Coordinates of C-alpha atoms and ligand atoms in Angstrom, one line a residue:
M10 CA 22.4 -26.0 0.8
N11 CA 22.9 -27.3 -2.8
A12 CA 26.0 -28.5 -3.8
P13 CA 27.7 -27.6 -7.5
V14 CA 27.3 -29.3 -10.1
P15 CA 29.2 -32.7 -9.9
T16 CA 31.6 -34.2 -12.5
S17 CA 29.8 -36.2 -15.6
N18 CA 27.1 -38.8 -14.1
F19 CA 29.5 -39.3 -10.9
L20 CA 26.5 -39.0 -9.0
D21 CA 24.8 -41.8 -10.4
R22 CA 27.7 -44.1 -10.3
F23 CA 28.3 -43.2 -6.4
E24 CA 25.0 -44.4 -5.7
S25 CA 25.0 -47.5 -7.3
R26 CA 28.4 -48.0 -5.7
L27 CA 26.8 -47.1 -2.1
R28 CA 24.0 -49.4 -2.6
A29 CA 26.5 -52.2 -3.9
S30 CA 28.7 -51.8 -0.6
L31 CA 25.4 -52.3 1.3
T32 CA 23.9 -54.9 -0.8
D33 CA 26.9 -57.5 -0.6
P34 CA 26.0 -60.9 -0.1
G35 CA 28.8 -60.8 3.0
H36 CA 27.1 -58.6 5.2
A37 CA 23.1 -58.4 3.1
E38 CA 22.3 -62.0 3.8
R39 CA 23.6 -62.4 6.8
E40 CA 21.3 -62.3 10.0
P41 CA 20.2 -59.9 11.7
R42 CA 19.1 -58.1 8.5
V43 CA 17.5 -54.9 10.6
L44 CA 20.8 -53.3 10.8
L45 CA 21.4 -53.2 7.1
E46 CA 17.8 -52.3 7.1
A47 CA 18.4 -49.2 9.3
S48 CA 21.6 -48.0 7.4
E49 CA 19.5 -48.3 4.2
H50 CA 17.0 -46.2 5.7
L51 CA 19.4 -43.3 6.7
A52 CA 21.5 -43.8 3.9
F53 CA 19.6 -43.5 0.6
A54 CA 17.1 -41.4 2.3
G55 CA 16.1 -38.6 -0.4
A56 CA 17.2 -35.5 1.5
A57 CA 20.9 -36.9 1.7
K58 CA 23.0 -34.2 0.4
R59 CA 26.2 -36.1 -0.8
M60 CA 28.2 -33.0 0.0
R61 CA 31.3 -35.6 1.1
P62 CA 31.3 -37.8 -2.3
M63 CA 30.9 -34.4 -4.5
L64 CA 34.4 -33.2 -2.8
V65 CA 35.9 -36.6 -3.2
D66 CA 34.9 -35.9 -6.8
H67 CA 36.0 -31.9 -7.0
F68 CA 39.2 -33.2 -5.5
G69 CA 39.8 -36.7 -7.2
A70 CA 39.6 -34.5 -10.4
A71 CA 41.7 -31.7 -9.1
V72 CA 44.5 -34.6 -8.5
G73 CA 43.9 -37.1 -11.5
L74 CA 42.7 -39.5 -8.8
D75 CA 41.2 -42.7 -11.3
G76 CA 37.4 -43.4 -11.4
Q77 CA 37.0 -46.4 -9.7
V78 CA 39.3 -45.6 -6.4
R79 CA 37.2 -42.1 -5.9
L80 CA 33.8 -43.7 -5.5
A81 CA 35.6 -45.9 -3.4
V82 CA 37.1 -43.4 -1.4
A83 CA 33.6 -41.2 -1.7
T84 CA 31.6 -44.6 -0.3
A85 CA 34.0 -44.6 2.5
A86 CA 33.8 -40.9 3.1
E87 CA 29.0 -41.5 3.1
L88 CA 29.5 -44.5 5.2
I89 CA 31.7 -43.3 7.7
H90 CA 29.5 -39.8 7.9
T91 CA 26.0 -42.4 7.8
A92 CA 27.5 -44.6 10.7
S93 CA 28.6 -41.0 12.9
L94 CA 24.7 -39.5 11.9
L95 CA 23.3 -43.3 13.4
H96 CA 25.0 -43.0 16.5
D97 CA 24.6 -38.5 16.8
D98 CA 20.9 -39.3 16.8
V99 CA 21.0 -41.7 19.3
I100 CA 23.1 -39.2 21.6
D101 CA 21.2 -36.2 20.6
E102 CA 17.8 -38.2 21.2
G103 CA 16.9 -36.9 17.9
T104 CA 13.7 -37.9 15.7
E105 CA 13.8 -36.7 12.5
R106 CA 16.8 -37.1 10.1
R107 CA 16.5 -36.2 6.0
G108 CA 13.0 -36.0 6.6
R109 CA 12.8 -39.4 7.7
P110 CA 12.2 -40.6 11.1
T111 CA 15.5 -41.4 12.7
A112 CA 16.8 -45.2 13.1
N113 CA 16.2 -44.7 17.2
V114 CA 12.8 -44.0 16.8
Q115 CA 11.9 -46.3 13.9
W116 CA 14.0 -49.3 15.1
D117 CA 15.4 -48.7 18.7
N118 CA 18.7 -47.5 20.4
S119 CA 20.3 -50.7 19.6
V120 CA 19.7 -50.8 16.2
A121 CA 21.1 -47.9 15.4
V122 CA 24.1 -48.1 17.2
L123 CA 24.8 -51.5 16.1
G124 CA 23.9 -50.4 12.9
G125 CA 26.3 -47.5 13.0
D126 CA 28.8 -50.1 13.9
L127 CA 28.3 -52.3 11.1
L128 CA 28.1 -49.7 8.7
L129 CA 32.0 -48.4 9.9
C130 CA 33.2 -51.8 9.1
I131 CA 31.7 -51.5 5.3
A132 CA 33.4 -48.1 4.8
L133 CA 36.7 -49.1 6.3
E134 CA 36.0 -52.4 3.4
Q135 CA 36.2 -49.9 0.9
L136 CA 39.3 -49.0 1.3
Y137 CA 41.0 -52.3 1.4
D138 CA 42.5 -52.1 -2.4
L139 CA 44.0 -49.0 -1.4
P140 CA 47.1 -47.5 -0.4
R141 CA 47.4 -48.6 3.6
P142 CA 48.1 -44.8 4.6
V143 CA 44.5 -44.4 3.2
T144 CA 42.8 -46.9 5.6
R145 CA 45.2 -45.3 8.6
T146 CA 44.1 -41.6 7.8
A147 CA 40.2 -43.2 7.5
V148 CA 41.3 -44.9 11.1
D149 CA 42.3 -41.6 12.8
L150 CA 39.8 -39.6 11.0
V151 CA 37.0 -41.8 13.0
A152 CA 38.9 -41.7 16.4
E153 CA 39.0 -37.8 15.9
M154 CA 35.4 -37.4 14.9
T155 CA 34.4 -40.1 18.3
R156 CA 36.5 -37.5 20.7
A157 CA 34.7 -34.6 19.2
A158 CA 31.5 -36.3 19.9
M159 CA 32.8 -37.3 23.5
L160 CA 33.6 -33.6 23.9
E161 CA 30.5 -31.6 22.7
V162 CA 28.7 -34.0 25.1
Q163 CA 30.9 -32.8 28.3
A164 CA 30.3 -29.4 27.2
R165 CA 26.7 -29.7 26.6
R166 CA 26.4 -31.5 30.1
E167 CA 29.0 -28.5 32.0
R168 CA 27.6 -25.7 30.5
N169 CA 31.0 -24.6 30.8
W170 CA 32.3 -24.0 27.3
D171 CA 33.7 -20.8 24.9
L172 CA 36.1 -20.6 21.9
G173 CA 38.0 -22.7 22.3
E174 CA 36.1 -25.6 23.3
W175 CA 33.8 -24.5 20.1
E176 CA 36.8 -24.7 17.7
T177 CA 38.2 -28.2 18.6
I178 CA 34.4 -29.7 18.3
A179 CA 33.9 -27.9 15.2
V180 CA 37.0 -29.2 13.8
G181 CA 36.7 -32.6 15.1
K182 CA 33.2 -33.2 14.1
T183 CA 32.6 -31.4 10.9
G184 CA 35.5 -30.5 9.2
S185 CA 38.0 -33.4 9.9
L186 CA 35.6 -35.9 7.5
L187 CA 35.8 -33.0 4.7
A188 CA 39.6 -32.4 5.2
W189 CA 39.6 -36.7 4.8
C190 CA 38.2 -36.0 1.9
G191 CA 41.1 -34.3 0.6
T192 CA 44.0 -36.1 2.4
A193 CA 42.3 -39.8 1.0
S194 CA 42.3 -38.5 -3.1
A195 CA 45.8 -37.1 -2.5
I196 CA 46.7 -40.2 -1.4
A197 CA 45.0 -42.4 -3.1
A198 CA 46.3 -40.6 -6.5
G199 CA 49.9 -40.7 -5.6
R200 CA 50.6 -37.2 -4.9
S201 CA 50.9 -37.2 -1.2
E202 CA 53.0 -34.7 -1.5
L203 CA 49.4 -32.2 -2.2
A204 CA 47.5 -33.9 0.7
E205 CA 47.7 -31.0 3.6
R206 CA 46.5 -28.9 0.9
L207 CA 43.9 -30.5 0.0
A208 CA 42.9 -31.4 3.5
G209 CA 43.1 -27.7 4.4
C210 CA 40.9 -26.4 2.1
G211 CA 38.2 -29.4 3.1
R212 CA 38.6 -28.9 6.6
H213 CA 38.1 -24.5 6.1
L214 CA 34.8 -25.4 4.4
G215 CA 33.9 -27.6 7.1
L216 CA 34.3 -24.9 9.6
A217 CA 32.3 -22.4 7.1
F218 CA 29.4 -24.8 7.1
Q219 CA 29.6 -25.4 10.4
L220 CA 29.6 -21.3 10.9
T221 CA 26.7 -21.2 8.7
D222 CA 24.9 -23.4 10.4
D223 CA 25.2 -21.6 14.0
I224 CA 23.9 -18.0 12.1
L225 CA 21.0 -20.3 11.0
D226 CA 19.9 -21.4 14.5
L227 CA 20.0 -17.9 15.8
V228 CA 18.5 -15.8 13.0
G229 CA 17.2 -18.8 10.5
E230 CA 13.4 -18.9 9.8
K231 CA 13.0 -21.4 12.0
T232 CA 9.7 -22.0 14.4
G233 CA 8.5 -23.9 17.3
K234 CA 11.1 -26.6 19.4
D235 CA 13.2 -26.2 16.6
R236 CA 14.1 -22.5 17.1
F237 CA 17.1 -21.9 19.0
A238 CA 17.3 -25.4 19.6
D239 CA 21.5 -24.1 20.3
L240 CA 20.8 -22.1 22.5
R241 CA 18.4 -24.1 24.9
N242 CA 20.3 -27.0 24.7
A243 CA 23.7 -25.2 25.9
N244 CA 24.4 -26.7 22.6
P245 CA 28.1 -24.9 21.6
S246 CA 28.2 -22.9 18.5
F247 CA 29.9 -20.3 17.4
P248 CA 27.9 -16.8 18.2
V249 CA 27.4 -18.1 22.0
A250 CA 31.1 -19.3 21.8
F251 CA 32.1 -15.5 21.1
V252 CA 29.8 -13.6 23.2
R253 CA 31.0 -16.1 26.0
S254 CA 34.7 -15.1 25.3
H255 CA 34.4 -11.4 25.0
D256 CA 31.0 -10.2 26.7
G257 CA 30.8 -11.1 31.0
E258 CA 27.6 -9.8 31.5
L259 CA 26.2 -11.6 29.1
R260 CA 28.5 -15.1 29.9
A261 CA 26.7 -14.6 33.5
A262 CA 23.5 -13.9 32.1
L263 CA 23.7 -17.0 30.2
D264 CA 25.0 -19.2 32.9
E265 CA 22.2 -17.9 34.5
L266 CA 19.7 -19.5 31.8
W267 CA 21.2 -22.3 32.0
A268 CA 21.0 -23.1 35.3
T269 CA 16.9 -21.9 35.0
P270 CA 14.7 -25.4 34.9
T271 CA 11.9 -23.1 34.5
A272 CA 13.8 -20.9 31.4
N273 CA 10.6 -20.3 28.7
D274 CA 10.6 -19.2 24.9
D275 CA 10.5 -15.3 25.9
D276 CA 13.8 -15.6 28.0
L277 CA 15.5 -17.8 25.1
D278 CA 13.8 -14.8 22.8
T279 CA 15.8 -12.2 24.9
M280 CA 18.9 -13.9 25.5
A281 CA 18.8 -14.8 21.6
A282 CA 18.0 -11.0 20.7
A283 CA 21.2 -9.8 23.3
I284 CA 23.3 -12.0 21.1
V285 CA 22.3 -10.6 17.6
D286 CA 22.8 -6.8 19.4
S287 CA 26.7 -8.3 20.8
G288 CA 27.5 -8.4 16.7
A289 CA 28.1 -12.2 17.1
P290 CA 26.2 -13.2 14.0
D291 CA 28.5 -10.5 12.2
E292 CA 31.3 -11.6 13.7
T293 CA 30.3 -15.2 12.8
L294 CA 30.1 -13.9 9.2
R295 CA 33.3 -12.7 9.1
R296 CA 34.7 -16.1 10.2
V297 CA 32.6 -18.0 7.3
E298 CA 34.1 -15.3 4.6
A299 CA 37.6 -15.9 6.7
H300 CA 37.5 -19.9 6.1
L301 CA 36.2 -19.5 2.4
D302 CA 39.0 -17.3 2.2
E303 CA 41.6 -20.1 3.6
A304 CA 39.8 -22.9 1.7
L305 CA 40.5 -21.2 -1.9
S306 CA 43.9 -20.4 -0.5
S307 CA 44.7 -23.9 0.1
L308 CA 43.6 -24.9 -3.3
G309 CA 45.9 -22.4 -4.9
E310 CA 46.4 -22.6 -8.7
F311 CA 43.9 -25.5 -8.9
A312 CA 41.1 -22.9 -8.2
D313 CA 41.1 -22.4 -11.8
R314 CA 41.7 -26.2 -12.8
P315 CA 39.0 -29.1 -13.1
G316 CA 37.5 -30.0 -9.9
G317 CA 38.8 -26.9 -8.1
E318 CA 37.1 -24.8 -10.1
H319 CA 33.9 -26.5 -8.5
V320 CA 35.3 -26.6 -5.0
A321 CA 35.7 -22.5 -5.5
A322 CA 31.9 -22.6 -6.7
W323 CA 31.1 -24.1 -3.9
A324 CA 33.0 -21.8 -1.7
D325 CA 30.8 -18.7 -3.0
Q326 CA 27.5 -20.8 -2.9
L327 CA 28.2 -20.9 0.7
R328 CA 29.5 -17.1 1.2
N329 CA 26.3 -15.7 -0.5
I330 CA 24.0 -18.4 1.9
A331 CA 25.7 -16.5 4.7
R332 CA 25.9 -13.2 3.6
H333 CA 21.8 -13.5 2.9
S334 CA 21.2 -15.4 5.9
L335 CA 22.2 -12.4 7.9
E336 CA 20.3 -9.4 5.5
N337 CA 17.2 -11.2 5.9
S338 CA 17.1 -11.3 9.7
Ligands
FPP5 C1 26.1 -34.4 13.7 O1 26.1 -33.3 14.7 C2 27.4 -35.3 13.8 C3 28.1 -35.2 13.3 C4 28.5 -34.3 12.8 C5 29.3 -36.2 13.8 C6 29.1 -37.3 15.2 C7 30.1 -38.0 15.6 C8 30.1 -38.9 16.3 C9 28.8 -39.5 16.9 C10 31.4 -39.9 16.5 C11 30.9 -41.3 15.6 C12 31.5 -41.2 14.7 C13 32.1 -42.3 13.6 C14 32.4 -41.8 12.6 C15 30.6 -43.7 14.0 P1 24.9 -32.4 14.9 O2 24.2 -32.9 16.4 O3 25.6 -30.9 15.0 O4 24.1 -32.3 14.0 P2 22.5 -32.4 13.5 O5 21.7 -31.2 13.7 O6 22.4 -32.8 12.0 O7 22.2 -33.4 14.3
MG6 MG1 23.0 -34.1 16.1

């Protein structure tokens, strides 16, 4: 998914700031260097979308946030995201990310976990010169992401989740960081009264992204082992959660599938077709649209102003991607 154009050359300035944060002699000249090598390997992979920094730029423009402060918040957001991916790939035993081998594969789990820890420290350092509440909200954010990641591991293990668990995990894992882009931008700009509105916009955008990803897992053009990855691994996804909450028969069939170690690709195909027939993907699309509407209504009058209009364009783009994924399925 591409994001809309950010304000003039923000991304170039962001890339320099990100690189400076990782080449700061306070860290870069200290052993063991492998932790920063692994971090750079992921942070500067070409396929990184820089969605969070751009969101900070857009929110920052909407609330008149100073350019340097905007870069600091954007860098912190991207580093928190990168740290969470280093950890996530250890948890999920991921092998490829952003077109490169994951750090846990290229190096090992210790490097990936400790590299993520160091990145998290560097992320928080970016906020030292900003008002204290910005750092406090960042710490709260990391705690929320951490709890959500563990809830997801437990859900996958216990295989007993439905819509309630899905929502808690999606808000914590994805919505919270996009929400923080709004919170931090508003607080750092001295416009705390707007923090909840911008956070709401980010959170709803995050949920819309997560839902679109969930649709694509079910009806997207994936092949091989990747196809139906969520379904195969009992990984909480909205369409499956919807079915589990609303259709007792399908829930029982899913329980049986997940309890059958010999389940094969044909079994997965049959289950995926039943979930599609139940109307879950259409319901997922309805939720995408509802979250995008909420994101726009949180923006209110800012939707027509600089920065806000980029966010609104972004929401439109995501709406189209979600609609097309269903049309072409
Ligand atoms: C990707 O999810 C992972 C996340 C969105 C966040 C994971 C959060 C943690 C591991 C908690 C620790 C947090 C910090 C800040 C260190 P995914 O597995 O659904 O997506 P993927 O297909 O891209 O792997
Ligand atoms: Mg993962």
